[in-house]
PDB file of C-alpha atoms and ligand atoms in Angstrom:
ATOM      1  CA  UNK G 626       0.000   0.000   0.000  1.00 48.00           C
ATOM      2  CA  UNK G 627       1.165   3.432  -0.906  1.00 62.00           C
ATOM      3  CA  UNK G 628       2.498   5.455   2.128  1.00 78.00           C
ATOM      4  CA  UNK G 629       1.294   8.627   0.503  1.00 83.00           C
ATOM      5  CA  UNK G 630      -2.033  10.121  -1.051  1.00 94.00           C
ATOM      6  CA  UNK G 631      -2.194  10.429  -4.687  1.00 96.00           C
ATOM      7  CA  UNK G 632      -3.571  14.327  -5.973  1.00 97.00           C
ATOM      8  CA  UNK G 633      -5.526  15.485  -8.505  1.00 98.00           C
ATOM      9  CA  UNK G 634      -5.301  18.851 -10.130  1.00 98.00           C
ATOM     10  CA  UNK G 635      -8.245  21.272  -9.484  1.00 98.00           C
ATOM     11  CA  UNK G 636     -10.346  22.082 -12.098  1.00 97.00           C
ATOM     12  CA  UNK G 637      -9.865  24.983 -13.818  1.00 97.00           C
ATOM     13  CA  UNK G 638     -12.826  27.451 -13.269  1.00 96.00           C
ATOM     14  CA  UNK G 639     -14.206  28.334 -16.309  1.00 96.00           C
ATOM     15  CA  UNK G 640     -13.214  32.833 -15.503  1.00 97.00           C
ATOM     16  CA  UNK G 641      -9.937  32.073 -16.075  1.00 97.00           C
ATOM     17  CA  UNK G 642     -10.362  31.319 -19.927  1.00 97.00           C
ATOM     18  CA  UNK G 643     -11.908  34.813 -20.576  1.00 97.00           C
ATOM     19  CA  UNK G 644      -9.326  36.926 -18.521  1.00 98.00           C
ATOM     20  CA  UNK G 645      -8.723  40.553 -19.471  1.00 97.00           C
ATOM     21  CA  UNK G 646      -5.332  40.724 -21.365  1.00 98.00           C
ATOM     22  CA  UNK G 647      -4.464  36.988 -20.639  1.00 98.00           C
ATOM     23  CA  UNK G 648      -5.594  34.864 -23.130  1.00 98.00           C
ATOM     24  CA  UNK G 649      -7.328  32.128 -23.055  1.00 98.00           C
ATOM     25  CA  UNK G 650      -4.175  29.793 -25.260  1.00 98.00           C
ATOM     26  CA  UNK G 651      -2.102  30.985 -22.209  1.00 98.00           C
ATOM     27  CA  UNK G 652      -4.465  29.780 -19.699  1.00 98.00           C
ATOM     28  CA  UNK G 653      -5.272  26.436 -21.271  1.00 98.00           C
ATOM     29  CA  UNK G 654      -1.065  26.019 -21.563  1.00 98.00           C
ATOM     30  CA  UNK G 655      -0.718  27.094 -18.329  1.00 98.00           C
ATOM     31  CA  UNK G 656      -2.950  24.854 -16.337  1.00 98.00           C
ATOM     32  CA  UNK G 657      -1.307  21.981 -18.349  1.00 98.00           C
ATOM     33  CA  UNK G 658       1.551  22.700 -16.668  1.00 98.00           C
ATOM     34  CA  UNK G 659      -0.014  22.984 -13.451  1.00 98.00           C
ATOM     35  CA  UNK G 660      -1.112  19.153 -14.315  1.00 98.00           C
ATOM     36  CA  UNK G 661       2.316  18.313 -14.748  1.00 98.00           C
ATOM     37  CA  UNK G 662       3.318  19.415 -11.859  1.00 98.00           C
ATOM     38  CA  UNK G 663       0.353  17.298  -9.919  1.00 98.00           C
ATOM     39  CA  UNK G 664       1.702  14.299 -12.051  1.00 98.00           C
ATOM     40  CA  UNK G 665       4.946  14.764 -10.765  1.00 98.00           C
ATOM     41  CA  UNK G 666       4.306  14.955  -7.135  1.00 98.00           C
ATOM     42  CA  UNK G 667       2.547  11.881  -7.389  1.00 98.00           C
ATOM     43  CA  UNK G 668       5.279  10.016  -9.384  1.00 98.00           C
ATOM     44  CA  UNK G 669       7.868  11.148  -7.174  1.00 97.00           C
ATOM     45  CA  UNK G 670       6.370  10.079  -4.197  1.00 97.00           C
ATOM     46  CA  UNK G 671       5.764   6.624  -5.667  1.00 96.00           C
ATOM     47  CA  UNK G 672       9.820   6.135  -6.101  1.00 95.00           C
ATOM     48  CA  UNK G 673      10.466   8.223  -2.464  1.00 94.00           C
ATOM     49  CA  UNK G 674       8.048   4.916  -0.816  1.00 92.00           C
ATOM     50  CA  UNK G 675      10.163   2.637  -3.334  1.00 90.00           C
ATOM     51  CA  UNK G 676      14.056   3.617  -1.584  1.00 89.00           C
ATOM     52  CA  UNK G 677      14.932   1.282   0.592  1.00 87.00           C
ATOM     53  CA  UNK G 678      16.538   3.432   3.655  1.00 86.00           C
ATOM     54  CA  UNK G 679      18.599   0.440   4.434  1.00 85.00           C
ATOM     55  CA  UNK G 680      20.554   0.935   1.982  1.00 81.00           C
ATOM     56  CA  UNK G 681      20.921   4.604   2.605  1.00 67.00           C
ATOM     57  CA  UNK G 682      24.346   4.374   1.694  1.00 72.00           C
ATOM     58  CA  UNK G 683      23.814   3.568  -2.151  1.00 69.00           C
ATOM     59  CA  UNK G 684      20.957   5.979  -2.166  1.00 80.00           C
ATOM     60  CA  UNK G 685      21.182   8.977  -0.516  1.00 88.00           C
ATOM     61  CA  UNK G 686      21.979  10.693  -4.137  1.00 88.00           C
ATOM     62  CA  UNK G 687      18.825   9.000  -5.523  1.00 90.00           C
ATOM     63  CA  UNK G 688      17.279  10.622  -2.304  1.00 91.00           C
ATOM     64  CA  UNK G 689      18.683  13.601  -2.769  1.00 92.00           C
ATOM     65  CA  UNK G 690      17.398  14.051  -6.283  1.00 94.00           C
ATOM     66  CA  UNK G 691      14.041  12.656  -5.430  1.00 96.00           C
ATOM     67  CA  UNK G 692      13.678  15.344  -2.466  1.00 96.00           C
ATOM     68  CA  UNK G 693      14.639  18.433  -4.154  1.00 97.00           C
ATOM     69  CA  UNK G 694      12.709  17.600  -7.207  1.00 98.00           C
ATOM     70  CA  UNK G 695       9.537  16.835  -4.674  1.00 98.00           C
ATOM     71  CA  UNK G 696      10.255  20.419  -3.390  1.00 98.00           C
ATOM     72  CA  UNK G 697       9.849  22.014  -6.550  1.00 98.00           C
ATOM     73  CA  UNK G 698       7.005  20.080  -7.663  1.00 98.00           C
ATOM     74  CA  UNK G 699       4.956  20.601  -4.453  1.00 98.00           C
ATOM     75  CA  UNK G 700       5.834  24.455  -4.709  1.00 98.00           C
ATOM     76  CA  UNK G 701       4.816  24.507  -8.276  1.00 98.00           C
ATOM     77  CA  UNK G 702       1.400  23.187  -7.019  1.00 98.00           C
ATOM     78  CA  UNK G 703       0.839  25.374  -4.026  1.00 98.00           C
ATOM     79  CA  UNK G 704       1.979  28.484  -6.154  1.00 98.00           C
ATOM     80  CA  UNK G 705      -0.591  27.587  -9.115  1.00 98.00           C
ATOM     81  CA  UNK G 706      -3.236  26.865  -6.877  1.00 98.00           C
ATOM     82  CA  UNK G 707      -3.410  30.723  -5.318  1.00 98.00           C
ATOM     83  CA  UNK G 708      -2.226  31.831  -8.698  1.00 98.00           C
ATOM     84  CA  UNK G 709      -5.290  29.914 -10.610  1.00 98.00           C
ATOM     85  CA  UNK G 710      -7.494  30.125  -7.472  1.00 98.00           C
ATOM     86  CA  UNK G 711      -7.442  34.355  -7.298  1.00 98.00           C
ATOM     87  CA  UNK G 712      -7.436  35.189 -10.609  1.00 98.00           C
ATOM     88  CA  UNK G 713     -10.931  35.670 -12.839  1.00 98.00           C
ATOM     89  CA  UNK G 714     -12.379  38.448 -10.947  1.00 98.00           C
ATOM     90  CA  UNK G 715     -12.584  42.341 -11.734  1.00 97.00           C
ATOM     91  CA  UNK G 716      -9.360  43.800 -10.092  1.00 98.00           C
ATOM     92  CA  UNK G 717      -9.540  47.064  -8.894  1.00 97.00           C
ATOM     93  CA  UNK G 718      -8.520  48.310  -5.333  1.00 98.00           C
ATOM     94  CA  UNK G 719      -8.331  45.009  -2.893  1.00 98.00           C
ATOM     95  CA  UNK G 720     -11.168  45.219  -0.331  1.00 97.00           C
ATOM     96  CA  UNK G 721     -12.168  43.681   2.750  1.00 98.00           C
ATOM     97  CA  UNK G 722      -9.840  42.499   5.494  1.00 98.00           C
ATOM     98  CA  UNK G 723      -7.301  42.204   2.800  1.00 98.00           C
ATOM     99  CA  UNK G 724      -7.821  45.615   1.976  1.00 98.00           C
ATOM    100  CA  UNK G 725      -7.583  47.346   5.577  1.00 98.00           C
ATOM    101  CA  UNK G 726      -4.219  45.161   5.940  1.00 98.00           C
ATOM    102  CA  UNK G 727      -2.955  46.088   2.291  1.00 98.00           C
ATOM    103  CA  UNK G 728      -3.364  49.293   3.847  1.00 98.00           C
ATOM    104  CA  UNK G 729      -1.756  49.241   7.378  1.00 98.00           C
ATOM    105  CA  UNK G 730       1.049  47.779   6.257  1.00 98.00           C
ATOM    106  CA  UNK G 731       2.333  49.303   3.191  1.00 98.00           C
ATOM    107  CA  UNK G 732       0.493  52.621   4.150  1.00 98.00           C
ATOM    108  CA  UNK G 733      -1.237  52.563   0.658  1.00 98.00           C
ATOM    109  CA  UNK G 734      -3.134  50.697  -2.033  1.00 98.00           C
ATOM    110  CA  UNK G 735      -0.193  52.126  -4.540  1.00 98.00           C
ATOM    111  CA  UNK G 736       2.412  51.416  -2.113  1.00 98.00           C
ATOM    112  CA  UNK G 737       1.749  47.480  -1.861  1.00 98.00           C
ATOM    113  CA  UNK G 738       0.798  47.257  -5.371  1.00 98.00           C
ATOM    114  CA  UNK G 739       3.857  49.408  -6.723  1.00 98.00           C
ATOM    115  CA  UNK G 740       6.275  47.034  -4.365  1.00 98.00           C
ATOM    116  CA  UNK G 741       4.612  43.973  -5.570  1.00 98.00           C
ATOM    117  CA  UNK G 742       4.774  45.231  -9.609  1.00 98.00           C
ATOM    118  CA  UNK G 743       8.721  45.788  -8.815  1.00 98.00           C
ATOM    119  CA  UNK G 744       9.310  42.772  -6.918  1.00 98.00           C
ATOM    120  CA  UNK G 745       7.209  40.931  -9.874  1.00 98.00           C
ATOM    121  CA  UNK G 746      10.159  42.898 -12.485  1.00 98.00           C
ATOM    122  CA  UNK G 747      12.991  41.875 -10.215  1.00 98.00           C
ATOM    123  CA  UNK G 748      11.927  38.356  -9.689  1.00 97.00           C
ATOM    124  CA  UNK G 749      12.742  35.327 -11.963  1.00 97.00           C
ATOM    125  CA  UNK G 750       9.344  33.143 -10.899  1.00 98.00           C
ATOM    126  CA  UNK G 751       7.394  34.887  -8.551  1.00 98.00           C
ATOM    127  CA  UNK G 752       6.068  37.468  -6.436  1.00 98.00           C
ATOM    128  CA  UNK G 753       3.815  37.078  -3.312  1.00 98.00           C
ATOM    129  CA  UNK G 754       2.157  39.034  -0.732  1.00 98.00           C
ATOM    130  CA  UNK G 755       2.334  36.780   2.292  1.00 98.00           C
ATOM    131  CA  UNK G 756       0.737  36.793   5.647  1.00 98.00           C
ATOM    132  CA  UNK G 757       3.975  36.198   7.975  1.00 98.00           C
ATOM    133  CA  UNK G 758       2.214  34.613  10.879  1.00 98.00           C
ATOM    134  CA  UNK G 759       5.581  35.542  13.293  1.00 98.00           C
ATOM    135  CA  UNK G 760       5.243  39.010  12.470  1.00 98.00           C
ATOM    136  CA  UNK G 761       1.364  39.404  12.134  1.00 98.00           C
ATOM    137  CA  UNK G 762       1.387  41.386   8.964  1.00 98.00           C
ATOM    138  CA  UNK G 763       1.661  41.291   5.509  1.00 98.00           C
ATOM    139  CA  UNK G 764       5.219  41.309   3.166  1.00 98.00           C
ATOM    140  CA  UNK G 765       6.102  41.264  -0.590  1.00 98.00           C
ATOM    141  CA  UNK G 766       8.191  38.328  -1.415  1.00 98.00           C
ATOM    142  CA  UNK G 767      10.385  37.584  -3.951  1.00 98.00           C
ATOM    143  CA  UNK G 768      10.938  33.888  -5.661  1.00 98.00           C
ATOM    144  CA  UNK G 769      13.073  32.839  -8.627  1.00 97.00           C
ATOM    145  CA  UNK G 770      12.032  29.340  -8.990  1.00 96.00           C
ATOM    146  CA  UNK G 771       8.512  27.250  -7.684  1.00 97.00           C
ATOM    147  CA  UNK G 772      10.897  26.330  -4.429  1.00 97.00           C
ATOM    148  CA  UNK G 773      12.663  29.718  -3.938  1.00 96.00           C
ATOM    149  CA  UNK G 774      12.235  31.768  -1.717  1.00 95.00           C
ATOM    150  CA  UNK G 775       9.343  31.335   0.415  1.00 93.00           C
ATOM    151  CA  UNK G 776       9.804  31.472   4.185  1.00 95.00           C
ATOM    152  CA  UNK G 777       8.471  29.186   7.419  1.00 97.00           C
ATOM    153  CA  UNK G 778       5.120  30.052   8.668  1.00 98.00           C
ATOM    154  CA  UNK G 779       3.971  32.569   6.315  1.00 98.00           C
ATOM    155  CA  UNK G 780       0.821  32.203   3.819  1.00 98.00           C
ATOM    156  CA  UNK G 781       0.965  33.015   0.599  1.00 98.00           C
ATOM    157  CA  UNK G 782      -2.604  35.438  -0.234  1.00 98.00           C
ATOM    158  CA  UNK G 783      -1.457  37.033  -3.608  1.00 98.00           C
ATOM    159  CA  UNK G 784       1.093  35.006  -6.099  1.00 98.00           C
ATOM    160  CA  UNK G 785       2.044  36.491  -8.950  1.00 98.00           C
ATOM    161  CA  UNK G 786       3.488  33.938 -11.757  1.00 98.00           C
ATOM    162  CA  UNK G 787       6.037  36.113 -13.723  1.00 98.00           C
ATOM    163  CA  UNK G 788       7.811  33.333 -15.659  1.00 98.00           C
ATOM    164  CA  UNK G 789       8.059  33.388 -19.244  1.00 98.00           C
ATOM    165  CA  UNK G 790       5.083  30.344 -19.636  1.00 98.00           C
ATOM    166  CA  UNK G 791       2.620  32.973 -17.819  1.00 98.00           C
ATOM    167  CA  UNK G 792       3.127  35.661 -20.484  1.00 98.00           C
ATOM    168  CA  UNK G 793       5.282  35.203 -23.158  1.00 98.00           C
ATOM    169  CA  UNK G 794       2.222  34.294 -25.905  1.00 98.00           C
ATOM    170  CA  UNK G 795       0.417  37.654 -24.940  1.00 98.00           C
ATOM    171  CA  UNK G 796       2.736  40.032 -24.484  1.00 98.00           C
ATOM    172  CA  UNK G 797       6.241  38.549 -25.851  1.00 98.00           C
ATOM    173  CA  UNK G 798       9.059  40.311 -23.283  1.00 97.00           C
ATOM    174  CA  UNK G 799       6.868  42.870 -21.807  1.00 98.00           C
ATOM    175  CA  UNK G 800       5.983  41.363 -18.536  1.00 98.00           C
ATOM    176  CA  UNK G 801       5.427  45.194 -16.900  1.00 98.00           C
ATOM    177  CA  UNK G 802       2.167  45.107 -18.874  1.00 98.00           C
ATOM    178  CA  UNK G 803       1.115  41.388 -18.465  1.00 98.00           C
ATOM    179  CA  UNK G 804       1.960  42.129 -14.532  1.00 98.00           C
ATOM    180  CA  UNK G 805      -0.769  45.374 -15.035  1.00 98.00           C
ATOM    181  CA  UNK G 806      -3.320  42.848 -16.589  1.00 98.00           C
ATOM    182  CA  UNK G 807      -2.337  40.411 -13.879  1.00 98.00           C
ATOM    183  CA  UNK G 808      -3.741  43.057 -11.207  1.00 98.00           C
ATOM    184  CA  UNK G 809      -7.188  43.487 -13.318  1.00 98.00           C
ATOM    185  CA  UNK G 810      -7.980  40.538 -13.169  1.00 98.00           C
ATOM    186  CA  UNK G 811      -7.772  39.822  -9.211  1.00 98.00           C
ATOM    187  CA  UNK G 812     -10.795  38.209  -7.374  1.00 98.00           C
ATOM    188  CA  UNK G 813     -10.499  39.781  -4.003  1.00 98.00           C
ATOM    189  CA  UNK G 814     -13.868  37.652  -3.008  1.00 98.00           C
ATOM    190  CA  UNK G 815     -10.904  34.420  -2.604  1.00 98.00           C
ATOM    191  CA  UNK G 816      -8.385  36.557  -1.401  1.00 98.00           C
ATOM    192  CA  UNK G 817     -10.641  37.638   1.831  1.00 98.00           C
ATOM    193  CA  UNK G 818     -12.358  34.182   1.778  1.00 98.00           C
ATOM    194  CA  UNK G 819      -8.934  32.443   2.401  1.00 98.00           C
ATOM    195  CA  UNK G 820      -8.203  35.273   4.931  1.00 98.00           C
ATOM    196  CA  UNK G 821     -11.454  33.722   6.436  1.00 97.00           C
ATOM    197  CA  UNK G 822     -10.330  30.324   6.184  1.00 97.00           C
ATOM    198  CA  UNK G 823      -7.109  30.772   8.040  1.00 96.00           C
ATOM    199  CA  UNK G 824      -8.437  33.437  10.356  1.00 94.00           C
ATOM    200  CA  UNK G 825      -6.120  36.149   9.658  1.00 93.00           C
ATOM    201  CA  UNK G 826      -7.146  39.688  11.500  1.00 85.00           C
TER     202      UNK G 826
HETATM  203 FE1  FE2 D 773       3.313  29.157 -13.831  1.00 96.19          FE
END
């Protein structure tokens, strides 16, 4: 018996294929690769139950391969699911909860959203607004690949995919304006409701 629950990908609402400036080639492509990565976790899970840790010795590079490609895999999940999960509404100004902490602390809509934009530029993978749980309040993040650089005890409440796959067909090398569309198309409905779910104040 498998040691480990097998995943499925979640389905793909049907707002995402008729996103403002995103198109709807990019978002089929995209979740495919989103599928991948669910594929992946699964597969490599199946050979992590397969080592034998008795023979560590003979395996701890198999390990180590297995492990840092599980990493990157389960990343590449989490960061698709908030990616996929928030997009499809109408943008605008965030509201809510989200909203009043956008706004304490980054002192401004523009402020959080001009940080993010930058941090989206200066990334190589992604940028996220987190909720770090130590410090009870919000922070821009920066990551370069689907397991760098997120930090312990934080949750991710904005991700923002700036790899080539997430833009390239629409807007070639101009991320600044597929990061612009990226912010019109925010649902901050899931945003606050997963600021419900985990109970953030
Ligand atoms: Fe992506």
């Amino acid at each position: 018996m498998a040691g480990f629950e097998v995943i499925s990908a979640r389905p793909l609402d049907a707002r995402l294929l008729q996103l403002d400036g995103i198109s709807r080639a990019t978002t089929e492509a995209h979740y495919r690769l989103y599928q991948g990565y669910v594929a992946k976790r699964n597969e490599i899970l199946a050979l992590l139950d397969d080592v034998d840790l008795d023979q560590a010795n003979q395996v701890y590079s198999v390990l180590r391969s297995l492990k840092l490609d599980l990493t990157f895999a389960v990343g590449a999940i989490k960061n698709h699911e908030v990616y996929f999960g928030h997009l499809g509404g109408e943008g605008g100004n965030p509201n809510g909860v989200f909203g009043r902490l956008v706004e304490r602390d980054f002192g401004s809509v523009d402020r959080w959203r001009a940080d993010l934009r930058a941090t989206g530029l200066a990334g190589r993978g992604w940028a996220w607004t987190v909720y770090d749980w130590d410090e009870s309040r919000l922070r821009n993040l920066l990551g370069d690949a689907q397991n760098t650089y997120p930090v312990w005890n934080a949750t991710p409440l904005v991700a923002l995919d700036v790899h080539e796959h997430a833009y390239f067909l629409d807007y070639q090398t101009d991320r600044a304006s597929y990061i612009d569309a990226f912010f019109e198309n925010l649902d901050w409905e899931a945003v606050n409701g997963w600021i419900d779910t985990y109970r953030i104040s």
